[in-house]
mmCIF file of C-alpha atoms in Angstrom:
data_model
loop_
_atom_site.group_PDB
_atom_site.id
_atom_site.type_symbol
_atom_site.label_atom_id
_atom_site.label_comp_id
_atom_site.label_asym_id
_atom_site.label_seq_id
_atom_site.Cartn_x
_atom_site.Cartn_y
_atom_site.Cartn_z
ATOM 1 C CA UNK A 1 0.000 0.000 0.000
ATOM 2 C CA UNK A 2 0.838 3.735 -0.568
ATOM 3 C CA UNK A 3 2.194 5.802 2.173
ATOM 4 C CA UNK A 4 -0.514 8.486 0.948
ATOM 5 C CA UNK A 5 -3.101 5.949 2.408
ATOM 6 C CA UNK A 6 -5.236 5.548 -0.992
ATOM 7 C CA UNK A 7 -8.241 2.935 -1.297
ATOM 8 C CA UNK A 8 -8.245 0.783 -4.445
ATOM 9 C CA UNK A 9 -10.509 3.508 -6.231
ATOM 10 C CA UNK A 10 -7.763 6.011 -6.375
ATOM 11 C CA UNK A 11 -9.565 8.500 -3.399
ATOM 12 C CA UNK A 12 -7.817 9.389 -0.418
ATOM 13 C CA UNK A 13 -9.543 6.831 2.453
ATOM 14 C CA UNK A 14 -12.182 8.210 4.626
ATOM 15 C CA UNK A 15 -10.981 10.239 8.225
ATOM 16 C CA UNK A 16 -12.143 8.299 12.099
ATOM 17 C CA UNK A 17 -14.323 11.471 11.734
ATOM 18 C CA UNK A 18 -15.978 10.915 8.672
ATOM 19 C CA UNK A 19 -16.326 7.240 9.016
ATOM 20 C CA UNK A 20 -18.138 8.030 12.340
ATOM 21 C CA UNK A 21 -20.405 10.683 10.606
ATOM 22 C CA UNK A 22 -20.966 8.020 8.142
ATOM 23 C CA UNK A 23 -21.850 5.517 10.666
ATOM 24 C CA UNK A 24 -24.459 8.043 12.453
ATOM 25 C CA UNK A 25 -25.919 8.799 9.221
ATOM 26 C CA UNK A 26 -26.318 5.215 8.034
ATOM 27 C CA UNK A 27 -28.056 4.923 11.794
ATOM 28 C CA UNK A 28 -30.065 7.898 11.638
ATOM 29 C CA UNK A 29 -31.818 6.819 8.078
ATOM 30 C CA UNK A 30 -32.391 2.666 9.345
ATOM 31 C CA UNK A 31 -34.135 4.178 12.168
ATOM 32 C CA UNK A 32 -36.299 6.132 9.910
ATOM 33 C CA UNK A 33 -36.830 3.178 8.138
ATOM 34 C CA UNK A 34 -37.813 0.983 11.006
ATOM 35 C CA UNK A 35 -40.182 3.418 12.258
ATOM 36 C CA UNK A 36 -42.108 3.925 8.616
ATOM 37 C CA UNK A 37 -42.051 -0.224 8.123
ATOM 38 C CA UNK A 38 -43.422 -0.149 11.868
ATOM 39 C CA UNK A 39 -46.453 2.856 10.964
ATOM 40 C CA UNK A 40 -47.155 0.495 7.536
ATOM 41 C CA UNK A 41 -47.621 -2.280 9.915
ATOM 42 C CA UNK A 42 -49.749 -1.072 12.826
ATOM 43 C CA UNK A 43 -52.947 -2.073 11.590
ATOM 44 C CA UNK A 44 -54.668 -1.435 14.337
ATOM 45 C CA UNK A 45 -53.801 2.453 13.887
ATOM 46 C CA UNK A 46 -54.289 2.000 10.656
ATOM 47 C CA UNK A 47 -58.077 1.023 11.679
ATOM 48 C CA UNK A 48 -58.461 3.691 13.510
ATOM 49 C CA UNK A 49 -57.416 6.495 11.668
ATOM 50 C CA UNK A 50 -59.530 4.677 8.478
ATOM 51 C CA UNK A 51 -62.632 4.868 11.024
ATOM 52 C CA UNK A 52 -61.865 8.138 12.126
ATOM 53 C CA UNK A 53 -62.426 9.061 8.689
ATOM 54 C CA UNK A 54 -65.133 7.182 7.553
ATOM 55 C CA UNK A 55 -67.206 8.955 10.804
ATOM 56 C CA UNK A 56 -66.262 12.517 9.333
ATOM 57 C CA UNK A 57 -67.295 11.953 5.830
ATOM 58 C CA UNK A 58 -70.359 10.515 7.296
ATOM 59 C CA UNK A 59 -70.973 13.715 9.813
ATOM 60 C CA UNK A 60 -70.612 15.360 6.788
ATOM 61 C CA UNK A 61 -72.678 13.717 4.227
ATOM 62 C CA UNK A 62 -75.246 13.438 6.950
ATOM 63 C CA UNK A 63 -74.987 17.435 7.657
ATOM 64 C CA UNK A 64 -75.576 17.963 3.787
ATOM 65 C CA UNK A 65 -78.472 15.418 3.527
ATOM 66 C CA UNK A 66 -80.189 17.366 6.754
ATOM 67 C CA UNK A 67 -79.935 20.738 5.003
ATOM 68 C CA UNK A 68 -81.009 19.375 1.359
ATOM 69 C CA UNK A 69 -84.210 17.864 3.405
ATOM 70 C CA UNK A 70 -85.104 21.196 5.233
ATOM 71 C CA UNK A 71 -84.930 22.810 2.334
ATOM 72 C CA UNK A 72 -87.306 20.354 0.280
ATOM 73 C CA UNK A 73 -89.545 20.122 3.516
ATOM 74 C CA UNK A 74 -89.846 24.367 3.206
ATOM 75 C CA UNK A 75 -90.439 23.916 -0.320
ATOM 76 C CA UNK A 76 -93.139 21.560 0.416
ATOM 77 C CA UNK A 77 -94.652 23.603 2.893
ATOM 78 C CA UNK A 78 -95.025 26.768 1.066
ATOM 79 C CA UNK A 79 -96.380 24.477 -2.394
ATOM 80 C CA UNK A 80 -98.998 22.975 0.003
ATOM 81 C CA UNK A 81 -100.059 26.541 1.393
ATOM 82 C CA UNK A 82 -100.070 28.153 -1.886
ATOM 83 C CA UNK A 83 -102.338 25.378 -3.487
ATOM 84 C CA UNK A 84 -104.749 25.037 -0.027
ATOM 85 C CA UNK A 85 -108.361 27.140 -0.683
ATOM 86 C CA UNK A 86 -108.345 29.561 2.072
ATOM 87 C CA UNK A 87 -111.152 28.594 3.703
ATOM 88 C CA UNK A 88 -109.656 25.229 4.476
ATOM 89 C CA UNK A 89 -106.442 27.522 5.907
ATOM 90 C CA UNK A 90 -108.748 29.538 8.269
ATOM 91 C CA UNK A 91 -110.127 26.484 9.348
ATOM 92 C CA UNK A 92 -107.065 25.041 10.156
ATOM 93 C CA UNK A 93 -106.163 27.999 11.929
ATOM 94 C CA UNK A 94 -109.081 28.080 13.848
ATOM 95 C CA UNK A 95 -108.241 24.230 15.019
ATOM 96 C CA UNK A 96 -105.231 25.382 16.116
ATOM 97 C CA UNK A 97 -105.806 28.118 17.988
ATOM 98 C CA UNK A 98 -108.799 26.412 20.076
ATOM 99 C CA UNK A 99 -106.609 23.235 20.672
ATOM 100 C CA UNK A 100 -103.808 25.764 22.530
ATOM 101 C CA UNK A 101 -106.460 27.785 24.120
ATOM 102 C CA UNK A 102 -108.344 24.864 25.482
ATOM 103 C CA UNK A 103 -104.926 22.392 26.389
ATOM 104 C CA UNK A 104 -107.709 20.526 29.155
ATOM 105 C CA UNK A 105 -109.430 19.207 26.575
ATOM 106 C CA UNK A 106 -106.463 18.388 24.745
ATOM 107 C CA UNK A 107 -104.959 16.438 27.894
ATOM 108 C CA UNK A 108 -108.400 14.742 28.961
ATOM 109 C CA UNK A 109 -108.149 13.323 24.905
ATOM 110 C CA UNK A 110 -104.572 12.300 25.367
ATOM 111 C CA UNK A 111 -105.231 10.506 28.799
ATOM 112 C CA UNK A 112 -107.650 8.617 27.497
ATOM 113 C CA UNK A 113 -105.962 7.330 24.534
ATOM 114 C CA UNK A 114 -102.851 6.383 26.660
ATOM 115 C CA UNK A 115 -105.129 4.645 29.052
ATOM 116 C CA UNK A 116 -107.203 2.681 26.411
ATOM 117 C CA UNK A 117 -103.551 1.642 25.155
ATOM 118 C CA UNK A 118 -102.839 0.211 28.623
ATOM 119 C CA UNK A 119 -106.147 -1.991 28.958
ATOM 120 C CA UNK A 120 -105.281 -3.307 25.692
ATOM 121 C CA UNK A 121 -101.852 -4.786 26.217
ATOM 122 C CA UNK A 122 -102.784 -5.581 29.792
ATOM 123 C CA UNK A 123 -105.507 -7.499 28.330
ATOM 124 C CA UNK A 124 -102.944 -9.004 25.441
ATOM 125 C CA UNK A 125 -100.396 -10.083 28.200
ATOM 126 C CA UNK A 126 -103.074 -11.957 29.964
ATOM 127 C CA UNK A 127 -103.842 -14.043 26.967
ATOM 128 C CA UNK A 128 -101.018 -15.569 26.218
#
């Protein structure tokens, strides 16, 4: 060998120094590699952050699905109004206005009804 300490290449050979830089660089980029194979194969993250998601573009669709539906339900609303005579209107009004001012009535009906439901499933569980 040369006293100018030459590899076989014809380049002066690498310094300690820059073999140990080397070294640490060479470290440095496995690690990164470890840790990437290691993310690729944590399903279970994986699952979760594929859920997390799959919820928000749900949320979402469901948030545009609720507004397209109040809209139609407005535009139904106002179609139904325009085309109603006004007499049936009135009356309607009129229906409304004595159920709120008379709410006894209203409660006696809906007492009734929940009681009549009772006696029949009472009666039904008897049966069987």
């Amino acid at each position: 060998m040369n006293d100018d300490a030459r590899t076989d290449i014809g380049t002066p050979a690498p310094s300690s120094a820059e073999l140990r830089d080397q070294v640490e660089r060479t470290r440095d980029e496995l690690g990164q590699t470890v840790e990437a194979l290691a993310a690729k194969a944590d399903i279970k993250a994986q699952a979760k952050e594929k859920a997390a998601a799959v919820k928000d573009q749900a949320a979402a669709k469901a948030a545009l699905l609720s507004e397209q539906l109040r809209e139609k339900a407005g535009q139904a609303a106002h179609a139904v109004k325009d085309k109603s005579p006004d007499p049936l209107l009135e009356k309607a009004g009129q229906a409304a206005t004595a159920a709120r001012a008379d709410r006894t009535a209203l409660l006696v009906g809906a007492g009734a009804a929940a009681a009549a439901v009772l006696l029949v499933r009472r009666s039904r569980g008897r049966r069987r």
